PDB file of C-alpha atoms in Angstrom:
ATOM      1  CA  MET A  14      49.338  40.268 -30.168  1.00 47.00           C
ATOM      2  CA  THR A  15      51.037  42.279 -27.448  1.00 51.00           C
ATOM      3  CA  LYS A  16      54.264  40.621 -26.389  1.00 55.00           C
ATOM      4  CA  LYS A  17      54.508  40.776 -22.630  1.00 80.00           C
ATOM      5  CA  TYR A  18      56.724  37.721 -21.862  1.00 93.00           C
ATOM      6  CA  PRO A  19      60.443  37.935 -21.625  1.00 96.00           C
ATOM      7  CA  LEU A  20      62.378  35.906 -24.280  1.00 98.00           C
ATOM      8  CA  LYS A  21      63.395  32.553 -22.910  1.00 98.00           C
ATOM      9  CA  VAL A  22      65.142  29.435 -24.104  1.00 98.00           C
ATOM     10  CA  GLY A  23      64.796  25.832 -22.873  1.00 98.00           C
ATOM     11  CA  VAL A  24      66.234  22.429 -23.549  1.00 99.00           C
ATOM     12  CA  GLN A  25      64.347  19.105 -23.666  1.00 98.00           C
ATOM     13  CA  LEU A  26      66.817  16.344 -22.726  1.00 99.00           C
ATOM     14  CA  HIS A  27      65.566  13.071 -24.122  1.00 98.00           C
ATOM     15  CA  PRO A  28      65.626  10.424 -21.281  1.00 98.00           C
ATOM     16  CA  GLN A  29      66.702   7.590 -23.618  1.00 98.00           C
ATOM     17  CA  HIS A  30      69.920   5.826 -24.727  1.00 98.00           C
ATOM     18  CA  THR A  31      71.805   7.272 -21.737  1.00 98.00           C
ATOM     19  CA  SER A  32      72.651   6.476 -18.159  1.00 98.00           C
ATOM     20  CA  TYR A  33      71.166   8.319 -15.152  1.00 98.00           C
ATOM     21  CA  GLU A  34      74.610   9.745 -14.333  1.00 98.00           C
ATOM     22  CA  ASP A  35      75.045  11.056 -17.848  1.00 98.00           C
ATOM     23  CA  PHE A  36      71.525  12.525 -17.848  1.00 99.00           C
ATOM     24  CA  ALA A  37      72.029  14.165 -14.466  1.00 99.00           C
ATOM     25  CA  ASN A  38      75.301  15.727 -15.585  1.00 98.00           C
ATOM     26  CA  ALA A  39      73.592  17.107 -18.684  1.00 99.00           C
ATOM     27  CA  VAL A  40      70.875  18.640 -16.547  1.00 99.00           C
ATOM     28  CA  LYS A  41      73.441  20.386 -14.399  1.00 98.00           C
ATOM     29  CA  ARG A  42      75.416  21.518 -17.485  1.00 98.00           C
ATOM     30  CA  VAL A  43      72.573  23.133 -19.359  1.00 98.00           C
ATOM     31  CA  GLU A  44      71.516  25.021 -16.218  1.00 99.00           C
ATOM     32  CA  GLU A  45      75.150  26.273 -15.954  1.00 98.00           C
ATOM     33  CA  LEU A  46      74.922  27.409 -19.564  1.00 98.00           C
ATOM     34  CA  GLY A  47      71.955  29.677 -18.649  1.00 98.00           C
ATOM     35  CA  VAL A  48      68.825  28.068 -20.085  1.00 98.00           C
ATOM     36  CA  ASP A  49      65.502  29.143 -18.546  1.00 98.00           C
ATOM     37  CA  THR A  50      63.772  25.798 -18.699  1.00 99.00           C
ATOM     38  CA  ILE A  51      64.692  22.136 -18.676  1.00 99.00           C
ATOM     39  CA  TRP A  52      62.342  19.441 -19.859  1.00 99.00           C
ATOM     40  CA  ASN A  53      62.173  15.713 -20.311  1.00 99.00           C
ATOM     41  CA  TRP A  54      59.405  13.707 -21.907  1.00 98.00           C
ATOM     42  CA  ASP A  55      56.768  11.197 -20.608  1.00 98.00           C
ATOM     43  CA  HIS A  56      57.223   7.860 -22.330  1.00 98.00           C
ATOM     44  CA  PHE A  57      58.282   4.354 -21.368  1.00 98.00           C
ATOM     45  CA  PHE A  58      60.303   3.386 -24.393  1.00 98.00           C
ATOM     46  CA  PRO A  59      62.666   5.118 -26.771  1.00 98.00           C
ATOM     47  CA  LEU A  60      61.084   7.223 -29.470  1.00 98.00           C
ATOM     48  CA  TYR A  61      63.987   6.698 -31.936  1.00 98.00           C
ATOM     49  CA  GLY A  62      67.091   4.468 -32.147  1.00 98.00           C
ATOM     50  CA  ASP A  63      67.135   1.078 -30.554  1.00 98.00           C
ATOM     51  CA  PRO A  64      63.501   0.420 -29.432  1.00 98.00           C
ATOM     52  CA  GLN A  65      64.864  -1.691 -26.562  1.00 98.00           C
ATOM     53  CA  GLY A  66      67.500   0.857 -25.428  1.00 98.00           C
ATOM     54  CA  ASN A  67      67.839   2.484 -22.083  1.00 98.00           C
ATOM     55  CA  HIS A  68      64.923   4.642 -21.033  1.00 98.00           C
ATOM     56  CA  PHE A  69      63.763   6.407 -17.782  1.00 98.00           C
ATOM     57  CA  GLU A  70      60.358   7.257 -16.503  1.00 98.00           C
ATOM     58  CA  GLY A  71      59.461  10.947 -16.755  1.00 98.00           C
ATOM     59  CA  TRP A  72      58.071  12.045 -13.378  1.00 98.00           C
ATOM     60  CA  THR A  73      60.516  10.117 -11.235  1.00 98.00           C
ATOM     61  CA  LEU A  74      63.301  11.681 -13.291  1.00 98.00           C
ATOM     62  CA  LEU A  75      61.623  15.091 -13.037  1.00 98.00           C
ATOM     63  CA  THR A  76      61.928  14.976  -9.256  1.00 98.00           C
ATOM     64  CA  ALA A  77      65.621  14.375  -9.663  1.00 98.00           C
ATOM     65  CA  MET A  78      65.836  17.219 -12.091  1.00 98.00           C
ATOM     66  CA  GLY A  79      64.298  19.469  -9.560  1.00 98.00           C
ATOM     67  CA  MET A  80      66.914  18.612  -6.927  1.00 98.00           C
ATOM     68  CA  LEU A  81      69.763  18.934  -9.495  1.00 98.00           C
ATOM     69  CA  THR A  82      68.779  22.500 -10.382  1.00 98.00           C
ATOM     70  CA  SER A  83      68.125  25.735  -8.556  1.00 98.00           C
ATOM     71  CA  LYS A  84      67.217  28.295 -11.122  1.00 98.00           C
ATOM     72  CA  ALA A  85      65.678  26.801 -14.228  1.00 98.00           C
ATOM     73  CA  GLN A  86      61.963  25.848 -14.374  1.00 98.00           C
ATOM     74  CA  ILE A  87      61.401  22.176 -15.113  1.00 98.00           C
ATOM     75  CA  GLY A  88      58.625  20.063 -16.692  1.00 98.00           C
ATOM     76  CA  CYS A  89      57.648  17.152 -18.822  1.00 98.00           C
ATOM     77  CA  LEU A  90      57.177  18.097 -22.530  1.00 98.00           C
ATOM     78  CA  VAL A  91      54.604  16.648 -22.197  1.00 98.00           C
ATOM     79  CA  THR A  92      52.961  14.428 -19.560  1.00 98.00           C
ATOM     80  CA  CYS A  93      50.566  11.871 -21.131  1.00 98.00           C
ATOM     81  CA  ASN A  94      47.358  12.508 -19.427  1.00 98.00           C
ATOM     82  CA  THR A  95      45.918   9.014 -19.327  1.00 97.00           C
ATOM     83  CA  TYR A  96      49.073   7.340 -17.810  1.00 98.00           C
ATOM     84  CA  ARG A  97      48.025   8.572 -14.324  1.00 98.00           C
ATOM     85  CA  ASN A  98      44.826   9.264 -12.396  1.00 98.00           C
ATOM     86  CA  PRO A  99      44.327  13.087 -12.637  1.00 98.00           C
ATOM     87  CA  ALA A 100      43.906  13.594  -8.909  1.00 98.00           C
ATOM     88  CA  LEU A 101      47.145  11.722  -8.298  1.00 98.00           C
ATOM     89  CA  LEU A 102      48.869  13.803 -10.962  1.00 98.00           C
ATOM     90  CA  ALA A 103      47.626  16.993  -9.340  1.00 98.00           C
ATOM     91  CA  ASP A 104      49.112  15.783  -6.020  1.00 98.00           C
ATOM     92  CA  MET A 105      52.388  14.824  -7.654  1.00 98.00           C
ATOM     93  CA  ALA A 106      52.640  18.130  -9.451  1.00 98.00           C
ATOM     94  CA  LYS A 107      51.831  20.069  -6.254  1.00 98.00           C
ATOM     95  CA  THR A 108      54.443  18.114  -4.230  1.00 98.00           C
ATOM     96  CA  LEU A 109      57.173  18.735  -6.861  1.00 98.00           C
ATOM     97  CA  ASP A 110      56.151  22.334  -7.075  1.00 98.00           C
ATOM     98  CA  HIS A 111      56.936  22.651  -3.343  1.00 98.00           C
ATOM     99  CA  ILE A 112      60.206  20.642  -3.747  1.00 98.00           C
ATOM    100  CA  THR A 113      61.381  23.158  -6.375  1.00 98.00           C
ATOM    101  CA  ASN A 114      59.911  26.242  -4.644  1.00 98.00           C
ATOM    102  CA  GLY A 115      57.615  26.928  -7.498  1.00 98.00           C
ATOM    103  CA  ARG A 116      59.699  26.012 -10.553  1.00 98.00           C
ATOM    104  CA  LEU A 117      57.461  23.310 -11.994  1.00 98.00           C
ATOM    105  CA  ILE A 118      55.468  23.671 -15.164  1.00 98.00           C
ATOM    106  CA  LEU A 119      52.821  21.007 -15.713  1.00 98.00           C
ATOM    107  CA  GLY A 120      53.243  20.167 -19.376  1.00 98.00           C
ATOM    108  CA  ILE A 121      50.365  17.921 -20.406  1.00 98.00           C
ATOM    109  CA  GLY A 122      48.865  16.448 -23.599  1.00 98.00           C
ATOM    110  CA  ALA A 123      46.407  13.824 -24.741  1.00 97.00           C
ATOM    111  CA  GLY A 124      49.075  11.168 -25.547  1.00 97.00           C
ATOM    112  CA  TRP A 125      49.940   9.429 -28.823  1.00 97.00           C
ATOM    113  CA  PHE A 126      52.656   6.765 -28.530  1.00 98.00           C
ATOM    114  CA  GLU A 127      50.683   3.503 -28.963  1.00 98.00           C
ATOM    115  CA  ARG A 128      53.489   1.224 -27.743  1.00 98.00           C
ATOM    116  CA  ASP A 129      53.378   2.869 -24.270  1.00 98.00           C
ATOM    117  CA  TYR A 130      49.672   2.086 -23.987  1.00 98.00           C
ATOM    118  CA  LYS A 131      49.804  -1.468 -25.262  1.00 98.00           C
ATOM    119  CA  GLU A 132      52.787  -2.707 -23.275  1.00 98.00           C
ATOM    120  CA  TYR A 133      51.659  -0.997 -19.994  1.00 98.00           C
ATOM    121  CA  GLY A 134      48.080  -2.085 -20.331  1.00 98.00           C
ATOM    122  CA  TYR A 135      46.371   1.337 -20.917  1.00 98.00           C
ATOM    123  CA  ASP A 136      43.376   1.769 -23.207  1.00 97.00           C
ATOM    124  CA  PHE A 137      44.683   3.515 -26.343  1.00 98.00           C
ATOM    125  CA  GLY A 138      41.147   4.587 -27.394  1.00 97.00           C
ATOM    126  CA  THR A 139      40.882   7.185 -30.154  1.00 97.00           C
ATOM    127  CA  ALA A 140      42.347  10.659 -30.531  1.00 96.00           C
ATOM    128  CA  GLY A 141      38.979  11.981 -29.738  1.00 97.00           C
ATOM    129  CA  SER A 142      38.540   9.852 -26.554  1.00 98.00           C
ATOM    130  CA  ARG A 143      41.983  10.838 -25.360  1.00 98.00           C
ATOM    131  CA  LEU A 144      41.256  14.578 -25.857  1.00 98.00           C
ATOM    132  CA  ASN A 145      37.975  14.198 -24.006  1.00 98.00           C
ATOM    133  CA  ALA A 146      39.837  12.553 -21.159  1.00 98.00           C
ATOM    134  CA  LEU A 147      42.338  15.412 -21.137  1.00 98.00           C
ATOM    135  CA  GLU A 148      39.588  17.994 -20.584  1.00 98.00           C
ATOM    136  CA  GLU A 149      38.064  15.908 -17.792  1.00 98.00           C
ATOM    137  CA  SER A 150      41.473  15.671 -16.157  1.00 98.00           C
ATOM    138  CA  LEU A 151      42.233  19.373 -16.523  1.00 98.00           C
ATOM    139  CA  GLU A 152      39.041  20.136 -14.606  1.00 98.00           C
ATOM    140  CA  ILE A 153      39.930  17.696 -11.850  1.00 98.00           C
ATOM    141  CA  ILE A 154      43.576  18.926 -11.609  1.00 98.00           C
ATOM    142  CA  LYS A 155      42.595  22.502 -11.248  1.00 98.00           C
ATOM    143  CA  LYS A 156      39.817  21.656  -8.626  1.00 98.00           C
ATOM    144  CA  ARG A 157      42.376  19.626  -6.571  1.00 98.00           C
ATOM    145  CA  TRP A 158      44.845  22.476  -6.481  1.00 98.00           C
ATOM    146  CA  GLU A 159      41.922  24.653  -5.106  1.00 97.00           C
ATOM    147  CA  VAL A 160      40.988  22.287  -2.239  1.00 97.00           C
ATOM    148  CA  ASP A 161      44.026  20.267  -1.342  1.00 96.00           C
ATOM    149  CA  VAL A 162      46.587  21.413   1.220  1.00 97.00           C
ATOM    150  CA  PRO A 163      49.074  22.721   1.103  1.00 97.00           C
ATOM    151  CA  LYS A 164      48.219  24.621  -2.065  1.00 97.00           C
ATOM    152  CA  PRO A 165      50.828  25.004  -4.777  1.00 98.00           C
ATOM    153  CA  VAL A 166      53.563  27.644  -3.872  1.00 97.00           C
ATOM    154  CA  ARG A 167      51.876  30.358  -5.995  1.00 96.00           C
ATOM    155  CA  GLY A 168      48.332  29.113  -5.562  1.00 96.00           C
ATOM    156  CA  SER A 169      48.501  27.074  -8.766  1.00 97.00           C
ATOM    157  CA  VAL A 170      51.006  25.482 -11.012  1.00 98.00           C
ATOM    158  CA  PRO A 171      51.386  26.851 -14.619  1.00 98.00           C
ATOM    159  CA  ILE A 172      49.936  24.485 -17.215  1.00 98.00           C
ATOM    160  CA  LEU A 173      51.468  23.987 -20.630  1.00 98.00           C
ATOM    161  CA  ILE A 174      49.397  22.167 -23.288  1.00 98.00           C
ATOM    162  CA  GLY A 175      51.290  20.781 -26.258  1.00 96.00           C
ATOM    163  CA  GLY A 176      49.800  20.240 -29.688  1.00 94.00           C
ATOM    164  CA  GLY A 177      48.279  21.946 -32.688  1.00 95.00           C
ATOM    165  CA  GLY A 178      44.853  20.299 -33.161  1.00 96.00           C
ATOM    166  CA  GLU A 179      42.661  23.133 -34.177  1.00 97.00           C
ATOM    167  CA  LYS A 180      39.256  21.857 -33.111  1.00 97.00           C
ATOM    168  CA  LYS A 181      40.048  20.461 -29.588  1.00 97.00           C
ATOM    169  CA  THR A 182      43.659  20.958 -28.486  1.00 97.00           C
ATOM    170  CA  LEU A 183      43.754  24.654 -29.067  1.00 98.00           C
ATOM    171  CA  ARG A 184      40.291  24.991 -27.566  1.00 98.00           C
ATOM    172  CA  LEU A 185      41.481  23.263 -24.441  1.00 98.00           C
ATOM    173  CA  THR A 186      44.587  25.492 -24.441  1.00 98.00           C
ATOM    174  CA  ALA A 187      42.472  28.608 -24.605  1.00 98.00           C
ATOM    175  CA  LYS A 188      40.319  27.443 -21.799  1.00 98.00           C
ATOM    176  CA  TYR A 189      42.835  25.888 -19.343  1.00 98.00           C
ATOM    177  CA  ALA A 190      46.467  26.638 -20.251  1.00 98.00           C
ATOM    178  CA  ASP A 191      49.111  29.160 -19.171  1.00 98.00           C
ATOM    179  CA  LEU A 192      51.445  28.205 -21.950  1.00 98.00           C
ATOM    180  CA  TRP A 193      51.025  26.687 -25.386  1.00 98.00           C
ATOM    181  CA  HIS A 194      53.754  24.609 -27.154  1.00 98.00           C
ATOM    182  CA  GLY A 195      53.660  24.110 -30.880  1.00 96.00           C
ATOM    183  CA  PHE A 196      55.853  22.799 -33.693  1.00 93.00           C
ATOM    184  CA  GLY A 197      56.449  23.981 -37.254  1.00 94.00           C
ATOM    185  CA  ASP A 198      57.806  26.727 -39.448  1.00 95.00           C
ATOM    186  CA  PRO A 199      56.931  30.319 -38.811  1.00 96.00           C
ATOM    187  CA  GLU A 200      54.008  30.306 -41.130  1.00 96.00           C
ATOM    188  CA  THR A 201      52.513  27.266 -39.453  1.00 96.00           C
ATOM    189  CA  ILE A 202      53.040  28.770 -36.023  1.00 97.00           C
ATOM    190  CA  THR A 203      51.460  32.042 -37.095  1.00 96.00           C
ATOM    191  CA  HIS A 204      48.391  30.178 -38.267  1.00 97.00           C
ATOM    192  CA  LYS A 205      48.069  28.067 -35.135  1.00 97.00           C
ATOM    193  CA  MET A 206      48.332  31.121 -32.894  1.00 96.00           C
ATOM    194  CA  GLU A 207      45.607  32.869 -34.896  1.00 97.00           C
ATOM    195  CA  VAL A 208      43.371  29.847 -34.272  1.00 98.00           C
ATOM    196  CA  LEU A 209      44.293  29.855 -30.603  1.00 98.00           C
ATOM    197  CA  ASN A 210      43.479  33.508 -30.384  1.00 97.00           C
ATOM    198  CA  ASP A 211      40.098  32.908 -31.976  1.00 98.00           C
ATOM    199  CA  TRP A 212      39.444  30.200 -29.356  1.00 98.00           C
ATOM    200  CA  CYS A 213      40.451  32.593 -26.618  1.00 98.00           C
ATOM    201  CA  GLN A 214      37.824  34.973 -27.842  1.00 97.00           C
ATOM    202  CA  LYS A 215      35.196  32.264 -27.844  1.00 98.00           C
ATOM    203  CA  GLU A 216      36.180  31.107 -24.284  1.00 97.00           C
ATOM    204  CA  GLY A 217      36.265  34.687 -23.006  1.00 97.00           C
ATOM    205  CA  ARG A 218      40.005  34.513 -22.291  1.00 97.00           C
ATOM    206  CA  ASP A 219      42.601  37.155 -22.893  1.00 97.00           C
ATOM    207  CA  PRO A 220      45.060  35.686 -25.417  1.00 96.00           C
ATOM    208  CA  ASN A 221      47.907  37.573 -23.780  1.00 96.00           C
ATOM    209  CA  GLU A 222      47.514  35.315 -20.713  1.00 96.00           C
ATOM    210  CA  ILE A 223      48.872  32.444 -22.638  1.00 97.00           C
ATOM    211  CA  GLU A 224      52.739  32.360 -23.281  1.00 98.00           C
ATOM    212  CA  ARG A 225      53.605  30.869 -26.667  1.00 98.00           C
ATOM    213  CA  THR A 226      56.472  28.336 -26.891  1.00 98.00           C
ATOM    214  CA  CYS A 227      57.859  26.340 -29.808  1.00 98.00           C
ATOM    215  CA  GLY A 228      60.320  23.697 -30.612  1.00 98.00           C
ATOM    216  CA  THR A 229      63.632  24.433 -32.314  1.00 98.00           C
ATOM    217  CA  GLU A 230      66.309  22.231 -33.877  1.00 97.00           C
ATOM    218  CA  LYS A 231      69.984  22.587 -33.400  1.00 96.00           C
ATOM    219  CA  GLU A 232      70.356  23.169 -37.156  1.00 96.00           C
ATOM    220  CA  ASP A 233      67.876  26.105 -37.116  1.00 97.00           C
ATOM    221  CA  SER A 234      69.395  29.418 -38.226  1.00 97.00           C
ATOM    222  CA  ASP A 235      69.211  32.685 -36.256  1.00 97.00           C
ATOM    223  CA  GLU A 236      66.999  33.924 -39.025  1.00 97.00           C
ATOM    224  CA  LYS A 237      64.415  31.174 -38.566  1.00 97.00           C
ATOM    225  CA  ARG A 238      64.409  31.693 -34.790  1.00 98.00           C
ATOM    226  CA  ASP A 239      63.990  35.485 -35.338  1.00 98.00           C
ATOM    227  CA  ALA A 240      60.978  34.594 -37.616  1.00 97.00           C
ATOM    228  CA  LEU A 241      59.410  32.573 -34.865  1.00 97.00           C
ATOM    229  CA  LEU A 242      60.076  35.398 -32.431  1.00 96.00           C
ATOM    230  CA  ASN A 243      58.409  37.864 -34.775  1.00 95.00           C
ATOM    231  CA  ALA A 244      55.444  35.428 -35.095  1.00 95.00           C
ATOM    232  CA  GLY A 245      54.816  35.935 -31.365  1.00 95.00           C
ATOM    233  CA  ILE A 246      56.828  33.032 -29.864  1.00 97.00           C
ATOM    234  CA  SER A 247      58.534  34.021 -26.600  1.00 97.00           C
ATOM    235  CA  GLN A 248      60.297  30.742 -25.753  1.00 98.00           C
ATOM    236  CA  LEU A 249      62.139  28.289 -27.979  1.00 98.00           C
ATOM    237  CA  ILE A 250      62.935  24.750 -26.638  1.00 98.00           C
ATOM    238  CA  LEU A 251      65.696  22.696 -28.158  1.00 98.00           C
ATOM    239  CA  GLY A 252      65.391  18.925 -28.180  1.00 98.00           C
ATOM    240  CA  LEU A 253      68.587  16.960 -27.463  1.00 98.00           C
ATOM    241  CA  GLY A 254      69.507  13.299 -27.194  1.00 98.00           C
ATOM    242  CA  ALA A 255      72.678  11.756 -25.956  1.00 98.00           C
ATOM    243  CA  PRO A 256      75.507  12.424 -26.732  1.00 98.00           C
ATOM    244  CA  TRP A 257      74.575  15.896 -25.788  1.00 98.00           C
ATOM    245  CA  ASP A 258      75.476  18.764 -28.049  1.00 98.00           C
ATOM    246  CA  PHE A 259      76.250  21.526 -25.590  1.00 98.00           C
ATOM    247  CA  GLU A 260      77.559  23.785 -28.242  1.00 98.00           C
ATOM    248  CA  ALA A 261      74.080  23.965 -29.743  1.00 98.00           C
ATOM    249  CA  VAL A 262      72.705  24.987 -26.288  1.00 98.00           C
ATOM    250  CA  GLN A 263      75.439  27.771 -26.089  1.00 98.00           C
ATOM    251  CA  LYS A 264      74.360  28.962 -29.493  1.00 98.00           C
ATOM    252  CA  LEU A 265      70.735  29.172 -28.466  1.00 98.00           C
ATOM    253  CA  VAL A 266      71.622  30.997 -25.287  1.00 98.00           C
ATOM    254  CA  ARG A 267      73.691  33.509 -27.225  1.00 98.00           C
ATOM    255  CA  TRP A 268      70.841  34.001 -29.658  1.00 98.00           C
ATOM    256  CA  ARG A 269      68.479  34.719 -26.690  1.00 98.00           C
ATOM    257  CA  ASP A 270      70.906  37.192 -25.055  1.00 98.00           C
ATOM    258  CA  SER A 271      71.547  39.105 -28.306  1.00 97.00           C
ATOM    259  CA  ARG A 272      67.786  39.648 -28.874  1.00 94.00           C
ATOM    260  CA  LYS A 273      66.957  40.868 -25.420  1.00 81.00           C
TER     261      LYS A 273
END
């Protein structure tokens, strides 16, 4: 696959077991360190640690992140589709896109954290029903951006789909997404991207239109990151919880700068 995207790095700051002030300071700090993208996640309760610990809602927090930054792109990694009406989500995304002068990425997925659904009264359904709902929502979101005013800053908002399901998720990525986010070792990522490229061919989509992103851990070596880069990944995103390890962010930024 032809690599046409500049090498980028991002940080996903986990909005749990922290205060708003601490989280806000972390957002400002990682932008100062030079990351290209800053993300949170879209859940209602902590995913690890004390299940009753502090936690903040993703999209409200994302608006604050947009105001705390001026250069980095921002997004949820990823928005759970069925927590919000898709037309409403399209309007929310368009509004935040204008607030940030076009720096929003709409990260979206089918959802998986059952506690969120049960405690907030959403229908959990099945993996299949959630993926079907995701496709329906993507159609609505794209249509709303075409007809609502004002339009997004650049006519549309880039869509990132997260997940590696080979029958549905990667097909939806090939059909609707501008970015794909995956997880795994270089061999797994290489295989998933081959499947995604096959879906692009079936959907009549140029695979080079989809930027490939992947998670990285702070313990990952430069060699592993190089292998992901050689597999076709052009952006690595580091997940961090409080207390924030800014040295790990600096290491990732140095790796990016030495590979450009």
